[in-house]
Amino acid sequence: MAQWTSAVGAAQLARLLNSQQERPAGPGSRRPPAYRALADGVRLLVLEGRVPVAARLPAERELALSLSVSRTTVAAAYEALRGEGFLESRRGAGSWTAVPAGNPVPARGLEPLPPEALGSMIDLGCASLPAPEPWLTRAVQGALEELPPYAHTHGDYPAGLPALRAMIAERYTARGIPTMPEQIMVTTGAMGAIDAICHLFAGRGERIAVESPSYANILQLMREAGARLVPVAMAEGLAGWDMDRWRQVLREAAPRLAYVVADFHNPTGALADEDQRRRLVDAARAAGTVLVADETMSELWLEEEVGAAGMPRRVCAFDPAGSTVITVGSASKAFWAGMRIGWVRAAPDIVRSLVAARAYADLGTPVLEQLAVNWLFSTGGWEQAVALRRAQARENRDALVAALGRELPDWEFSVPRGGLTLWVRAGGLSGSRLAEMGERTGVRVPSGPRFGVDGAFEGYVRLPFTVGGAVAQEAAVRLAAAARLVETGGTGAAAESPRTFVA
């Protein structure tokens, strides 16, 4: 019986390998042999999760033709990978990827490090901040006071607690977007909301248009659902959305869904203006595409002039009939990632369909957490907690920008006016190799290809504003050490033993 569970074609593997651009070798530096470079490329794809574990690799002759190298080079690379534990083979079954004993299986998303690992490793993989106390504690205490009446019921509310649905609807209405509670469904975080939407609208094989780059975990969720992702390139820097490209893709590809983050886009930090929002909704309506607007970052403006009064209207404001736009919101980014409360705003018939389908998924969202968010919304605690969050993110952003300027002056980025992330062009280095070497120098970063489709953005890394002060400075020092290791092919002296920090 074969040991592989999926397969990677020769053309696909060649594209992924060719996307791993490296800086030209400097004077006196030595390039590795061709077989070694090929083996390192495959190993890196496995470690990043871009080629799954237990995936059958193409035959030596097929891959040699796709890469325009000799079959001997591919054979030597496969042999090196077998010796290192990253490849297993059996006569008649072919060769498939593996991980050496003791190595963790690569994650396809951006899971946070376990708390016990945070002392020596600076984690820039997860764009989340610690809870804004004392508001978390107060919200939970308030929820406990409200819990007894609910405890006498079955506790099963597939659409969400009526009180919270009404509160969320009221908040949209206060922003000039009339909304009824019947248009709201409470979910287990934004991921739960988008997963439900994808299952309802985009069955296996359906096209979904996505920004390129886009949020890595959502891209992987859609891949796992069997969607065919259609990337639409973002403009450079913070310019955001190229509406001519969007109109062309929506017209020609006719995707069933389109997913956008118009408010402080993850990972670039761009903010769509009102004209872009209006034109995007119009183009989606004309193409018959359902537009999913992710608003999880919408309240995280970091400059006073961009504040609530100056923010563009929500995307759904340009769809008064409610036939085109589905909005997704969440408490996880603006408040705390541990508060797994999200919501969907859509037409009542869509909400009813989502609720009906939920009976075969997670049944409902935890009551206590819903009560905690409702307490925050109804007491003004939300506004005070988010103000604290903005101040913390602003301070961290400025510290990280200053540290990168000192330690890595050739890295390029635009400073966003909100959100939680910097999208950084890493001075011509491979983002994948920076992520790999960062594990050696004590800083964890996600590489650019995690945010693209099919190997794009190899020259980028995403850096969130999750650390500040001395820790931000140390993170930049460790990134610079990782960059030196990449430049020397991993043969240079590694950084000193990482110091322990308590964030």
Short mmCIF file of C-alpha atoms in Angstrom, two decimals:
data_model
loop_
_atom_site.label_atom_id
_atom_site.label_comp_id
_atom_site.label_asym_id
_atom_site.label_seq_id
_atom_site.Cartn_x
_atom_site.Cartn_y
_atom_site.Cartn_z
CA MET A 1 0.00 0.00 0.00
CA ALA A 2 1.35 3.46 -0.94
CA GLN A 3 2.47 5.69 1.93
CA TRP A 4 1.61 8.97 0.21
CA THR A 5 -1.73 10.75 0.61
CA SER A 6 -1.44 13.44 -2.09
CA ALA A 7 0.73 14.17 -5.12
CA VAL A 8 2.69 17.16 -6.41
CA GLY A 9 3.10 17.39 -10.19
CA ALA A 10 6.42 18.16 -11.85
CA ALA A 11 5.23 21.50 -13.26
CA GLN A 12 3.77 22.58 -9.91
CA LEU A 13 6.92 21.64 -8.00
CA ALA A 14 9.08 23.42 -10.57
CA ARG A 15 7.02 26.62 -10.14
CA LEU A 16 7.37 26.47 -6.38
CA LEU A 17 11.11 25.87 -6.61
CA ASN A 18 11.64 28.62 -9.18
CA SER A 19 9.83 31.09 -6.91
CA GLN A 20 12.63 30.78 -4.35
CA GLN A 21 14.67 33.72 -5.57
CA GLU A 22 17.95 34.35 -3.85
CA ARG A 23 20.33 37.29 -3.71
CA PRO A 24 23.23 36.94 -6.20
CA ALA A 25 26.35 35.49 -4.68
CA GLY A 26 28.83 38.10 -3.48
CA PRO A 27 32.60 38.12 -4.10
CA GLY A 28 34.28 35.07 -2.65
CA SER A 29 31.04 33.28 -1.81
CA ARG A 30 30.46 29.77 -3.11
CA ARG A 31 27.23 28.49 -4.59
CA PRO A 32 26.16 25.02 -3.50
CA PRO A 33 26.15 22.22 -6.09
CA ALA A 34 22.99 22.03 -8.19
CA TYR A 35 21.75 18.86 -6.45
CA ARG A 36 22.27 20.47 -3.03
CA ALA A 37 20.36 23.61 -4.03
CA LEU A 38 17.50 21.43 -5.31
CA ALA A 39 17.43 19.35 -2.12
CA ASP A 40 17.46 22.50 0.02
CA GLY A 41 14.59 23.95 -2.02
CA VAL A 42 12.39 20.88 -1.56
CA ARG A 43 13.27 20.67 2.14
CA LEU A 44 12.27 24.32 2.60
CA LEU A 45 8.95 23.78 0.85
CA VAL A 46 8.20 20.89 3.21
CA LEU A 47 9.25 22.86 6.32
CA GLU A 48 7.00 25.74 5.27
CA GLY A 49 4.05 23.47 4.62
CA ARG A 50 3.80 24.56 0.97
CA VAL A 51 4.42 20.95 -0.04
CA PRO A 52 2.52 18.70 2.38
CA VAL A 53 4.07 15.86 4.32
CA ALA A 54 3.29 12.50 2.68
CA ALA A 55 2.97 14.10 -0.76
CA ARG A 56 4.22 11.98 -3.66
CA LEU A 57 6.95 13.78 -5.60
CA PRO A 58 7.31 13.49 -9.38
CA ALA A 59 9.56 10.86 -10.91
CA GLU A 60 13.18 11.89 -11.40
CA ARG A 61 12.90 12.10 -15.19
CA GLU A 62 9.72 14.25 -15.07
CA LEU A 63 11.17 16.73 -12.60
CA ALA A 64 14.46 16.93 -14.51
CA LEU A 65 12.57 17.90 -17.67
CA SER A 66 10.49 20.53 -15.86
CA LEU A 67 13.57 22.07 -14.21
CA SER A 68 15.85 21.71 -17.29
CA VAL A 69 18.50 19.88 -15.25
CA SER A 70 20.00 16.45 -15.59
CA ARG A 71 18.30 13.39 -14.16
CA THR A 72 21.52 12.76 -12.21
CA THR A 73 21.02 16.10 -10.39
CA VAL A 74 17.47 15.16 -9.37
CA ALA A 75 18.55 11.66 -8.32
CA ALA A 76 21.33 13.08 -6.13
CA ALA A 77 18.92 15.60 -4.58
CA TYR A 78 16.39 12.87 -3.77
CA GLU A 79 19.14 10.75 -2.25
CA ALA A 80 20.27 13.66 -0.05
CA LEU A 81 16.68 14.24 1.10
CA ARG A 82 16.31 10.55 1.95
CA GLY A 83 19.50 10.70 4.00
CA GLU A 84 18.18 13.71 5.94
CA GLY A 85 14.79 12.14 6.60
CA PHE A 86 12.76 14.47 4.35
CA LEU A 87 11.99 11.81 1.73
CA GLU A 88 10.95 8.18 1.82
CA SER A 89 10.81 5.82 -1.15
CA ARG A 90 9.68 2.34 -1.99
CA ARG A 91 10.05 0.46 -5.25
CA GLY A 92 6.81 0.58 -7.16
CA ALA A 93 5.30 3.29 -4.91
CA GLY A 94 7.61 6.20 -5.74
CA SER A 95 8.98 8.81 -3.32
CA TRP A 96 7.04 10.95 -0.89
CA THR A 97 7.85 13.77 1.52
CA ALA A 98 8.46 13.17 5.21
CA VAL A 99 9.86 14.89 8.27
CA PRO A 100 12.75 13.52 10.35
CA ALA A 101 11.96 11.89 13.66
CA GLY A 102 11.58 14.50 16.38
CA ASN A 103 10.67 17.34 14.01
CA PRO A 104 7.20 18.87 14.36
CA VAL A 105 4.91 18.41 11.37
CA PRO A 106 4.84 21.76 9.50
CA ALA A 107 1.72 23.84 10.05
CA ARG A 108 -0.03 25.18 6.95
CA GLY A 109 -1.20 28.29 8.78
CA LEU A 110 0.26 30.68 11.32
CA GLU A 111 -0.38 28.99 14.64
CA PRO A 112 1.04 30.85 17.66
CA LEU A 113 3.88 29.36 19.63
CA PRO A 114 2.92 27.57 22.85
CA PRO A 115 3.29 29.90 25.85
CA GLU A 116 6.19 27.89 27.27
CA ALA A 117 8.28 28.66 24.16
CA LEU A 118 7.88 32.43 24.36
CA GLY A 119 10.74 33.01 26.79
CA SER A 120 13.58 32.42 24.32
CA MET A 121 11.78 32.80 20.98
CA ILE A 122 10.34 36.15 19.88
CA ASP A 123 7.11 35.25 18.10
CA LEU A 124 6.31 37.50 15.14
CA GLY A 125 4.20 34.84 13.50
CA CYS A 126 0.86 35.68 15.10
CA ALA A 127 -0.65 39.16 14.66
CA SER A 128 -2.30 39.27 18.08
CA LEU A 129 -1.67 41.26 21.24
CA PRO A 130 -2.18 40.32 24.90
CA ALA A 131 -5.61 41.03 26.35
CA PRO A 132 -6.39 44.69 27.18
CA GLU A 133 -6.79 44.47 30.92
CA PRO A 134 -8.70 45.22 33.08
CA TRP A 135 -11.37 45.01 30.40
CA LEU A 136 -11.14 41.27 29.81
CA THR A 137 -11.58 40.53 33.50
CA ARG A 138 -14.43 43.00 33.83
CA ALA A 139 -16.19 41.58 30.78
CA VAL A 140 -15.98 38.03 32.11
CA GLN A 141 -17.24 39.14 35.52
CA GLY A 142 -20.12 40.97 33.86
CA ALA A 143 -20.89 37.87 31.78
CA LEU A 144 -21.00 35.69 34.89
CA GLU A 145 -23.55 38.02 36.44
CA GLU A 146 -25.75 37.68 33.34
CA LEU A 147 -25.30 33.93 33.01
CA PRO A 148 -27.90 32.44 35.45
CA PRO A 149 -31.00 32.88 33.23
CA TYR A 150 -29.19 31.26 30.32
CA ALA A 151 -27.94 28.41 32.49
CA HIS A 152 -31.57 27.32 32.94
CA THR A 153 -31.91 26.80 29.17
CA HIS A 154 -30.34 24.26 26.79
CA GLY A 155 -27.66 26.85 25.91
CA ASP A 156 -27.92 26.10 22.18
CA TYR A 157 -28.27 29.30 20.12
CA PRO A 158 -27.25 28.50 16.52
CA ALA A 159 -27.74 32.09 15.35
CA GLY A 160 -26.23 33.58 18.50
CA LEU A 161 -27.68 35.08 21.67
CA PRO A 162 -30.62 37.34 20.77
CA ALA A 163 -29.21 40.13 22.97
CA LEU A 164 -25.85 40.09 21.18
CA ARG A 165 -27.40 39.89 17.70
CA ALA A 166 -29.55 42.92 18.55
CA MET A 167 -26.51 44.79 19.91
CA ILE A 168 -24.39 44.12 16.81
CA ALA A 169 -27.30 45.17 14.56
CA GLU A 170 -27.70 48.36 16.57
CA ARG A 171 -23.99 49.17 16.13
CA TYR A 172 -24.30 48.90 12.33
CA THR A 173 -27.44 51.02 12.37
CA ALA A 174 -25.64 53.69 14.42
CA ARG A 175 -23.02 53.85 11.63
CA GLY A 176 -25.67 54.64 9.04
CA ILE A 177 -26.25 51.06 7.86
CA PRO A 178 -29.78 50.03 8.91
CA THR A 179 -29.58 46.47 10.20
CA MET A 180 -32.04 44.08 11.83
CA PRO A 181 -31.05 41.33 14.30
CA GLU A 182 -32.27 38.84 11.67
CA GLN A 183 -29.32 39.95 9.52
CA ILE A 184 -26.78 38.88 12.15
CA MET A 185 -25.34 35.46 12.93
CA VAL A 186 -22.80 35.09 15.73
CA THR A 187 -19.92 32.73 14.93
CA THR A 188 -16.84 31.24 16.53
CA GLY A 189 -14.43 33.92 15.35
CA ALA A 190 -14.08 35.34 11.84
CA MET A 191 -12.57 32.04 10.68
CA GLY A 192 -15.76 30.26 11.67
CA ALA A 193 -17.79 32.84 9.77
CA ILE A 194 -15.78 32.56 6.56
CA ASP A 195 -15.69 28.77 6.76
CA ALA A 196 -19.50 28.73 6.95
CA ILE A 197 -19.79 31.16 4.02
CA CYS A 198 -17.39 29.12 1.87
CA HIS A 199 -19.29 25.91 2.52
CA LEU A 200 -22.60 27.57 1.66
CA PHE A 201 -21.52 29.40 -1.51
CA ALA A 202 -18.34 27.82 -2.85
CA GLY A 203 -18.38 24.07 -3.19
CA ARG A 204 -15.35 22.06 -4.24
CA GLY A 205 -13.95 23.37 -7.50
CA GLU A 206 -15.66 26.77 -7.30
CA ARG A 207 -13.58 29.90 -7.97
CA ILE A 208 -12.91 32.45 -5.22
CA ALA A 209 -11.19 35.74 -6.10
CA VAL A 210 -8.71 36.85 -3.44
CA GLU A 211 -6.35 39.74 -2.98
CA SER A 212 -2.73 38.94 -3.70
CA PRO A 213 -1.27 38.96 -1.08
CA SER A 214 -4.02 38.04 1.38
CA TYR A 215 -4.47 36.61 4.88
CA ALA A 216 -2.65 33.27 4.99
CA ASN A 217 -5.04 31.35 7.23
CA ILE A 218 -8.05 32.30 5.10
CA LEU A 219 -6.24 31.23 1.91
CA GLN A 220 -5.48 27.86 3.48
CA LEU A 221 -9.06 27.48 4.72
CA MET A 222 -10.29 28.02 1.16
CA ARG A 223 -7.76 25.56 -0.26
CA GLU A 224 -8.82 22.93 2.24
CA ALA A 225 -12.43 23.49 1.16
CA GLY A 226 -11.38 22.65 -2.41
CA ALA A 227 -11.78 26.16 -3.83
CA ARG A 228 -9.88 27.36 -6.89
CA LEU A 229 -8.21 30.61 -5.83
CA VAL A 230 -8.02 33.41 -8.38
CA PRO A 231 -5.44 35.99 -7.22
CA VAL A 232 -5.92 39.70 -7.93
CA ALA A 233 -2.70 41.66 -7.46
CA MET A 234 -2.64 44.54 -4.98
CA ALA A 235 -0.97 47.79 -6.00
CA GLU A 236 2.45 48.63 -4.57
CA GLY A 237 2.81 50.00 -1.06
CA LEU A 238 -0.41 51.25 0.51
CA ALA A 239 -2.14 52.16 -2.77
CA GLY A 240 -4.34 49.12 -2.28
CA TRP A 241 -6.82 47.90 -4.83
CA ASP A 242 -6.40 48.08 -8.62
CA MET A 243 -10.01 48.33 -9.69
CA ASP A 244 -9.28 47.69 -13.38
CA ARG A 245 -7.75 44.33 -12.42
CA TRP A 246 -10.66 43.51 -10.15
CA ARG A 247 -13.22 44.34 -12.82
CA GLN A 248 -11.38 42.20 -15.36
CA VAL A 249 -11.06 39.19 -13.04
CA LEU A 250 -14.68 39.35 -11.90
CA ARG A 251 -15.89 39.67 -15.49
CA GLU A 252 -13.67 36.97 -17.04
CA ALA A 253 -13.34 34.40 -14.21
CA ALA A 254 -16.88 34.86 -12.84
CA PRO A 255 -15.90 33.66 -9.34
CA ARG A 256 -18.68 32.55 -7.00
CA LEU A 257 -17.10 34.47 -4.11
CA ALA A 258 -14.58 37.28 -3.70
CA TYR A 259 -12.81 37.88 -0.38
CA VAL A 260 -11.36 41.28 0.55
CA VAL A 261 -9.96 43.03 3.63
CA ALA A 262 -10.73 46.67 2.84
CA ASP A 263 -9.88 48.01 6.31
CA PHE A 264 -6.13 47.90 7.06
CA HIS A 265 -5.53 44.96 4.81
CA ASN A 266 -3.71 41.92 6.18
CA PRO A 267 -0.76 41.78 5.42
CA THR A 268 -0.09 45.14 3.66
CA GLY A 269 -2.00 47.51 5.96
CA ALA A 270 -3.65 49.30 3.02
CA LEU A 271 -6.99 51.08 3.54
CA ALA A 272 -9.47 51.13 0.64
CA ASP A 273 -11.05 54.52 -0.02
CA GLU A 274 -14.75 55.01 -0.65
CA ASP A 275 -14.42 55.14 -4.42
CA GLN A 276 -12.60 51.77 -4.45
CA ARG A 277 -15.28 50.26 -2.22
CA ARG A 278 -18.12 51.54 -4.37
CA ARG A 279 -16.52 50.34 -7.61
CA LEU A 280 -15.70 46.94 -6.13
CA VAL A 281 -19.30 46.39 -5.01
CA ASP A 282 -20.58 47.51 -8.41
CA ALA A 283 -18.19 45.14 -10.22
CA ALA A 284 -19.16 42.20 -7.97
CA ARG A 285 -22.87 42.89 -8.49
CA ALA A 286 -22.43 43.04 -12.28
CA ALA A 287 -20.52 39.73 -12.27
CA GLY A 288 -22.97 37.93 -9.97
CA THR A 289 -20.19 37.44 -7.40
CA VAL A 290 -20.85 37.42 -3.65
CA LEU A 291 -18.38 39.82 -2.02
CA VAL A 292 -17.14 38.85 1.46
CA ALA A 293 -15.82 41.93 3.30
CA ASP A 294 -13.59 41.08 6.27
CA GLU A 295 -13.85 43.94 8.80
CA THR A 296 -11.80 42.40 11.61
CA MET A 297 -9.26 45.26 11.48
CA SER A 298 -11.74 48.10 10.92
CA GLU A 299 -11.45 49.66 14.39
CA LEU A 300 -7.66 49.49 14.58
CA TRP A 301 -6.87 52.91 13.11
CA LEU A 302 -3.66 54.21 14.68
CA GLU A 303 -3.59 57.84 13.52
CA GLU A 304 -6.03 60.40 14.93
CA GLU A 305 -6.81 61.86 11.50
CA VAL A 306 -7.92 58.40 10.33
CA GLY A 307 -10.17 58.04 13.39
CA ALA A 308 -13.75 56.95 13.41
CA ALA A 309 -15.05 60.17 11.80
CA GLY A 310 -12.52 59.96 8.96
CA MET A 311 -12.82 56.26 8.17
CA PRO A 312 -14.45 55.32 4.85
CA ARG A 313 -17.96 53.92 5.02
CA ARG A 314 -18.22 50.15 5.45
CA VAL A 315 -18.27 48.10 2.25
CA CYS A 316 -21.85 46.98 2.93
CA ALA A 317 -22.96 50.64 2.90
CA PHE A 318 -22.61 50.50 -0.90
CA ASP A 319 -24.97 47.52 -1.13
CA PRO A 320 -28.26 48.84 0.29
CA ALA A 321 -30.26 45.94 -1.15
CA GLY A 322 -28.02 43.46 0.67
CA SER A 323 -27.79 41.17 -2.34
CA THR A 324 -24.03 41.35 -2.97
CA VAL A 325 -22.03 41.96 0.22
CA ILE A 326 -21.60 39.65 3.22
CA THR A 327 -19.75 41.33 6.09
CA VAL A 328 -17.60 39.48 8.61
CA GLY A 329 -16.57 41.04 11.92
CA SER A 330 -14.77 39.80 15.01
CA ALA A 331 -13.67 40.66 18.53
CA SER A 332 -10.44 38.70 18.11
CA LYS A 333 -8.23 41.37 16.49
CA ALA A 334 -9.62 44.56 18.01
CA PHE A 335 -9.97 43.08 21.51
CA TRP A 336 -8.20 39.74 22.11
CA ALA A 337 -7.53 36.63 20.02
CA GLY A 338 -8.70 34.46 22.92
CA MET A 339 -12.17 36.00 22.64
CA ARG A 340 -13.42 33.75 19.83
CA ILE A 341 -16.50 35.74 18.90
CA GLY A 342 -17.20 36.70 15.30
CA TRP A 343 -20.29 37.58 13.33
CA VAL A 344 -21.82 37.70 9.88
CA ARG A 345 -23.99 40.52 8.58
CA ALA A 346 -25.98 39.51 5.51
CA ALA A 347 -29.47 39.41 4.05
CA PRO A 348 -31.93 37.53 6.30
CA ASP A 349 -32.31 34.62 3.86
CA ILE A 350 -28.52 34.12 3.77
CA VAL A 351 -28.36 34.19 7.57
CA ARG A 352 -31.13 31.59 7.74
CA SER A 353 -29.23 29.34 5.35
CA LEU A 354 -26.01 29.73 7.35
CA VAL A 355 -27.82 28.92 10.59
CA ALA A 356 -29.48 25.84 9.08
CA ALA A 357 -26.14 24.54 7.82
CA ARG A 358 -24.59 25.07 11.23
CA ALA A 359 -26.44 22.09 12.64
CA TYR A 360 -23.85 19.92 10.85
CA ALA A 361 -20.85 21.97 11.95
CA ASP A 362 -20.29 23.47 15.42
CA LEU A 363 -23.95 23.96 16.52
CA GLY A 364 -23.23 27.30 18.17
CA THR A 365 -20.84 29.72 19.86
CA PRO A 366 -20.02 29.60 23.62
CA VAL A 367 -22.63 31.51 25.62
CA LEU A 368 -20.26 32.94 28.23
CA GLU A 369 -18.02 34.58 25.63
CA GLN A 370 -21.05 36.04 23.85
CA LEU A 371 -22.22 37.53 27.12
CA ALA A 372 -18.76 39.01 27.70
CA VAL A 373 -18.75 40.74 24.30
CA ASN A 374 -22.31 41.95 24.83
CA TRP A 375 -21.23 43.42 28.18
CA LEU A 376 -18.38 45.27 26.46
CA PHE A 377 -20.68 46.65 23.77
CA SER A 378 -23.45 47.71 26.14
CA THR A 379 -21.31 49.38 28.84
CA GLY A 380 -18.81 51.35 26.76
CA GLY A 381 -16.08 48.97 27.81
CA TRP A 382 -15.45 48.04 24.17
CA GLU A 383 -14.52 51.60 23.18
CA GLN A 384 -12.16 51.99 26.14
CA ALA A 385 -10.53 48.59 25.54
CA VAL A 386 -10.05 49.28 21.82
CA ALA A 387 -8.55 52.71 22.61
CA LEU A 388 -6.03 50.93 24.82
CA ARG A 389 -5.37 48.43 22.04
CA ARG A 390 -4.76 51.24 19.53
CA ALA A 391 -2.27 52.96 21.81
CA GLN A 392 -0.39 49.71 22.38
CA ALA A 393 -0.29 48.83 18.66
CA ARG A 394 0.82 52.39 17.74
CA GLU A 395 3.67 52.29 20.24
CA ASN A 396 4.75 48.84 19.06
CA ARG A 397 4.55 49.87 15.40
CA ASP A 398 6.77 52.89 15.94
CA ALA A 399 9.30 50.89 17.95
CA LEU A 400 9.49 48.15 15.31
CA VAL A 401 9.84 50.65 12.44
CA ALA A 402 12.67 52.43 14.25
CA ALA A 403 14.45 49.16 15.07
CA LEU A 404 14.24 47.92 11.47
CA GLY A 405 15.62 51.24 10.26
CA ARG A 406 18.65 50.81 12.51
CA GLU A 407 19.36 47.12 11.94
CA LEU A 408 18.10 46.47 8.40
CA PRO A 409 18.14 49.78 6.52
CA ASP A 410 17.89 48.13 3.07
CA TRP A 411 14.56 46.45 3.89
CA GLU A 412 11.61 48.29 2.32
CA PHE A 413 8.10 48.85 3.63
CA SER A 414 5.34 51.46 3.86
CA VAL A 415 4.16 52.37 7.35
CA PRO A 416 0.39 51.72 7.57
CA ARG A 417 -1.97 54.02 9.43
CA GLY A 418 -3.76 51.14 11.08
CA GLY A 419 -4.00 47.40 11.48
CA LEU A 420 -1.38 45.16 13.03
CA THR A 421 1.15 44.30 10.30
CA LEU A 422 4.10 45.51 8.23
CA TRP A 423 4.58 43.97 4.77
CA VAL A 424 8.33 44.05 4.23
CA ARG A 425 10.46 43.51 1.11
CA ALA A 426 13.52 41.83 2.60
CA GLY A 427 16.34 43.44 0.67
CA GLY A 428 16.47 40.81 -2.07
CA LEU A 429 16.61 37.87 0.34
CA SER A 430 14.34 34.83 0.31
CA GLY A 431 11.56 35.22 2.85
CA SER A 432 11.34 31.45 3.21
CA ARG A 433 15.01 31.19 4.10
CA LEU A 434 14.73 34.12 6.50
CA ALA A 435 11.92 32.27 8.28
CA GLU A 436 14.07 29.15 8.45
CA MET A 437 17.16 30.98 9.74
CA GLY A 438 15.04 33.00 12.15
CA GLU A 439 14.29 29.78 14.01
CA ARG A 440 18.06 29.51 14.61
CA THR A 441 18.49 33.10 15.76
CA GLY A 442 15.42 33.14 18.02
CA VAL A 443 12.80 35.06 16.04
CA ARG A 444 9.80 33.50 14.35
CA VAL A 445 8.49 35.20 11.22
CA PRO A 446 6.09 34.08 8.48
CA SER A 447 7.49 34.28 4.95
CA GLY A 448 5.79 36.06 2.08
CA PRO A 449 4.69 32.94 0.13
CA ARG A 450 2.27 32.03 2.92
CA PHE A 451 0.24 35.08 1.88
CA GLY A 452 0.28 34.39 -1.84
CA VAL A 453 -0.94 31.82 -4.31
CA ASP A 454 1.46 29.30 -5.84
CA GLY A 455 4.82 30.62 -4.64
CA ALA A 456 4.30 34.38 -4.95
CA PHE A 457 6.04 36.93 -2.65
CA GLU A 458 9.20 34.96 -1.94
CA GLY A 459 11.06 38.21 -1.29
CA TYR A 460 8.76 39.34 1.54
CA VAL A 461 8.08 38.71 5.23
CA ARG A 462 5.18 39.89 7.37
CA LEU A 463 6.05 41.56 10.68
CA PRO A 464 3.21 42.27 13.13
CA PHE A 465 3.17 44.98 15.81
CA THR A 466 3.06 42.49 18.66
CA VAL A 467 6.22 43.53 20.52
CA GLY A 468 7.62 46.90 21.50
CA GLY A 469 10.47 48.58 23.33
CA ALA A 470 13.55 46.47 23.97
CA VAL A 471 11.86 43.34 22.57
CA ALA A 472 11.23 45.07 19.23
CA GLN A 473 14.87 46.11 19.11
CA GLU A 474 16.00 42.57 19.93
CA ALA A 475 13.67 41.17 17.28
CA ALA A 476 15.33 43.40 14.67
CA VAL A 477 18.79 42.31 15.86
CA ARG A 478 17.81 38.66 15.50
CA LEU A 479 16.31 39.29 12.07
CA ALA A 480 19.57 40.92 11.00
CA ALA A 481 21.45 37.86 12.25
CA ALA A 482 19.07 35.64 10.27
CA ALA A 483 19.66 37.79 7.18
CA ARG A 484 23.42 37.31 7.53
CA LEU A 485 22.92 33.55 7.74
CA VAL A 486 20.83 33.62 4.57
CA GLU A 487 23.50 35.64 2.77
CA THR A 488 26.20 33.13 3.73
CA GLY A 489 24.09 30.08 2.94
CA GLY A 490 23.65 29.23 6.63
CA THR A 491 27.37 28.75 7.18
CA GLY A 492 28.08 31.98 9.05
CA ALA A 493 28.20 32.33 12.79
CA ALA A 494 24.75 32.26 14.31
CA ALA A 495 23.63 34.84 16.78
CA GLU A 496 24.45 34.47 20.44
CA SER A 497 22.13 32.29 22.47
CA PRO A 498 18.79 34.12 22.43
CA ARG A 499 18.14 36.14 25.54
CA THR A 500 14.96 35.54 27.47
CA PHE A 501 12.29 38.25 27.39
CA VAL A 502 9.00 38.54 29.17
CA ALA A 503 6.59 40.47 26.94
#
